[in-house]
């Protein structure tokens, strides 16, 4: 593969295989490629090490070949699901990595807030759009979100995934889902990440997460919102907000 500076991906971390902890592929063995840099800054982001520019020195430019070498080494050369996350992976040049990986049998999912659409979304196996509710303090660009769905086209599965902390977030999720009636919906309770090193499972408020999870189930059932899936972040229940799992 010939490589140019435009192909370089800013990589915060590559880890796994672990299990996918969230959403449509929960429980599935997955290697994560987390890119560095985001056009948002959600107040409760659990991955600030890939968002806050203070960590920029840790985001290494890597060509698609080098990323695939690392993924191959982690998976023992066996095809596995690769989740592209971040940061916002949509602001990175990932088309070459996806094409090269698919040629070797890897499958690709991508997690994005839906603020930037890319033509290579059409080559994914799964596009997870996670527009941000009021508690994030971010504004949704509905046209950009729709452009993401359109860029995906008929190829990948496309799903919506909402983080819900409170009633206003739930109302937002209902309204956003109603704009895209054909898309499956996943709801997950938010976790309040304490500041400091993300390597300490004891610092996670598991009781708060479970309380919001019970409330979310009650809310969905009371509304007869039978198309929604309600799931916790399984990796957070297992490991807290530890990095690299
Ligand atoms: C860290 S983000 C990276 C991808 C992309 N920027 C996005 O937000 O979709 C990956 C997933 O984690 C979710 N997430 C981030 N912080 C969270 C928190 N405190 N509680 C629950 N989910 C969270 C996001 O909503 C998104 O679905
Ligand atoms: N196990 C595990 N599952 C995840 N699902 C989404 C994640 C993310 O941060 O994008 C994530 C993560 O960081 N770890
Ligand atoms: S969009 Fe995603 S990565 Fe960016 S700040 Fe929000 S949760 Fe974090
Ligand atoms: Mg995460």
Short mmCIF file of N, CA, C and O and ligand atoms in Angstrom, two decimals, residues 13 15 18-23 32 34 46-47 83-86 111 161 233-236 239 242 244-245, ligand 2:
data_model
loop_
_atom_site.label_atom_id
_atom_site.label_comp_id
_atom_site.label_asym_id
_atom_site.label_seq_id
_atom_site.Cartn_x
_atom_site.Cartn_y
_atom_site.Cartn_z
N UNK A 13 -5.56 5.07 20.67
CA UNK A 13 -5.23 3.74 21.20
C UNK A 13 -5.85 2.66 20.33
O UNK A 13 -6.86 2.90 19.65
N UNK A 15 -6.83 -1.43 20.97
CA UNK A 15 -6.84 -2.44 22.03
C UNK A 15 -7.85 -3.54 21.75
O UNK A 15 -8.75 -3.39 20.95
N UNK A 18 -11.58 -7.40 23.06
CA UNK A 18 -12.37 -7.42 24.27
C UNK A 18 -13.79 -7.65 23.79
O UNK A 18 -14.00 -8.00 22.63
N UNK A 19 -14.79 -7.48 24.66
CA UNK A 19 -16.16 -7.56 24.15
C UNK A 19 -16.67 -6.17 23.86
O UNK A 19 -16.33 -5.21 24.56
N UNK A 20 -17.48 -6.07 22.83
CA UNK A 20 -18.22 -4.83 22.59
C UNK A 20 -19.18 -4.66 23.77
O UNK A 20 -19.95 -5.57 24.08
N UNK A 21 -19.07 -3.52 24.45
CA UNK A 21 -19.86 -3.33 25.66
C UNK A 21 -21.19 -2.63 25.45
O UNK A 21 -21.97 -2.53 26.39
N UNK A 22 -21.44 -2.12 24.24
CA UNK A 22 -22.60 -1.25 24.05
C UNK A 22 -23.38 -1.61 22.79
O UNK A 22 -22.79 -2.00 21.78
N UNK A 23 -24.68 -1.43 22.87
CA UNK A 23 -25.49 -1.37 21.66
C UNK A 23 -25.69 -2.67 20.91
O UNK A 23 -25.67 -3.77 21.49
N UNK A 32 -10.76 -2.56 19.18
CA UNK A 32 -11.10 -1.14 19.10
C UNK A 32 -9.94 -0.33 18.55
O UNK A 32 -8.79 -0.49 19.00
N UNK A 34 -9.28 3.53 18.49
CA UNK A 34 -9.81 4.80 18.98
C UNK A 34 -8.98 5.94 18.41
O UNK A 34 -7.77 6.02 18.68
N UNK A 46 -16.81 10.02 28.39
CA UNK A 46 -16.02 9.04 29.15
C UNK A 46 -14.69 8.72 28.46
O UNK A 46 -13.98 7.82 28.90
N UNK A 47 -14.37 9.43 27.38
CA UNK A 47 -13.13 9.16 26.63
C UNK A 47 -12.35 10.44 26.36
O UNK A 47 -11.85 10.65 25.25
N UNK A 83 -14.07 -2.09 15.85
CA UNK A 83 -14.89 -0.92 16.13
C UNK A 83 -14.04 0.33 16.04
O UNK A 83 -13.02 0.47 16.73
N UNK A 84 -14.44 1.24 15.16
CA UNK A 84 -13.74 2.52 14.99
C UNK A 84 -14.47 3.53 15.87
O UNK A 84 -15.66 3.81 15.66
N UNK A 85 -13.77 4.04 16.88
CA UNK A 85 -14.40 4.97 17.80
C UNK A 85 -13.45 6.14 18.03
O UNK A 85 -12.51 6.36 17.28
N UNK A 86 -13.69 6.92 19.06
CA UNK A 86 -12.85 8.09 19.26
C UNK A 86 -13.11 8.71 20.62
O UNK A 86 -13.50 8.01 21.55
N UNK A 111 -18.54 4.29 15.43
CA UNK A 111 -19.36 5.05 16.39
C UNK A 111 -19.10 6.54 16.18
O UNK A 111 -17.96 6.99 16.30
N UNK A 161 -28.07 5.26 18.78
CA UNK A 161 -27.77 4.90 20.18
C UNK A 161 -27.76 6.18 21.01
O UNK A 161 -27.02 7.13 20.69
N UNK A 233 -23.88 -0.18 29.67
CA UNK A 233 -22.53 -0.33 29.11
C UNK A 233 -21.90 -1.51 29.86
O UNK A 233 -21.45 -1.36 31.00
N UNK A 234 -21.89 -2.66 29.22
CA UNK A 234 -21.46 -3.89 29.89
C UNK A 234 -20.01 -3.79 30.38
O UNK A 234 -19.68 -4.24 31.48
N UNK A 235 -19.15 -3.17 29.57
CA UNK A 235 -17.74 -3.04 29.96
C UNK A 235 -17.58 -2.16 31.20
O UNK A 235 -16.69 -2.37 32.01
N UNK A 236 -18.48 -1.18 31.36
CA UNK A 236 -18.42 -0.31 32.55
C UNK A 236 -18.87 -1.10 33.79
O UNK A 236 -18.27 -0.97 34.86
N UNK A 239 -15.67 -3.43 34.30
CA UNK A 239 -14.34 -2.86 34.57
C UNK A 239 -14.37 -1.39 34.99
O UNK A 239 -13.31 -0.76 35.11
N UNK A 242 -12.20 1.92 33.14
CA UNK A 242 -10.81 1.57 32.85
C UNK A 242 -10.54 1.71 31.35
O UNK A 242 -11.41 1.40 30.54
N UNK A 244 -8.70 0.78 27.74
CA UNK A 244 -8.10 -0.37 27.05
C UNK A 244 -8.84 -1.68 27.27
O UNK A 244 -8.29 -2.74 27.02
N UNK A 245 -10.15 -1.59 27.66
CA UNK A 245 -10.94 -2.82 27.81
C UNK A 245 -12.32 -2.63 27.19
O UNK A 245 -12.73 -1.52 26.93
N1 LIG B 2 -15.58 -2.83 25.70
C1 LIG B 2 -15.84 -1.61 25.19
N2 LIG B 2 -16.97 -1.41 24.52
C2 LIG B 2 -17.17 -0.17 23.98
N3 LIG B 2 -18.22 0.22 23.22
C3 LIG B 2 -18.03 1.51 22.84
C4 LIG B 2 -16.82 1.95 23.36
C5 LIG B 2 -16.25 3.27 23.03
O1 LIG B 2 -15.62 3.91 23.86
O2 LIG B 2 -16.45 3.69 21.89
C6 LIG B 2 -16.27 0.89 24.09
C7 LIG B 2 -15.08 0.66 24.85
O3 LIG B 2 -14.21 1.52 25.07
N4 LIG B 2 -14.91 -0.61 25.37
#
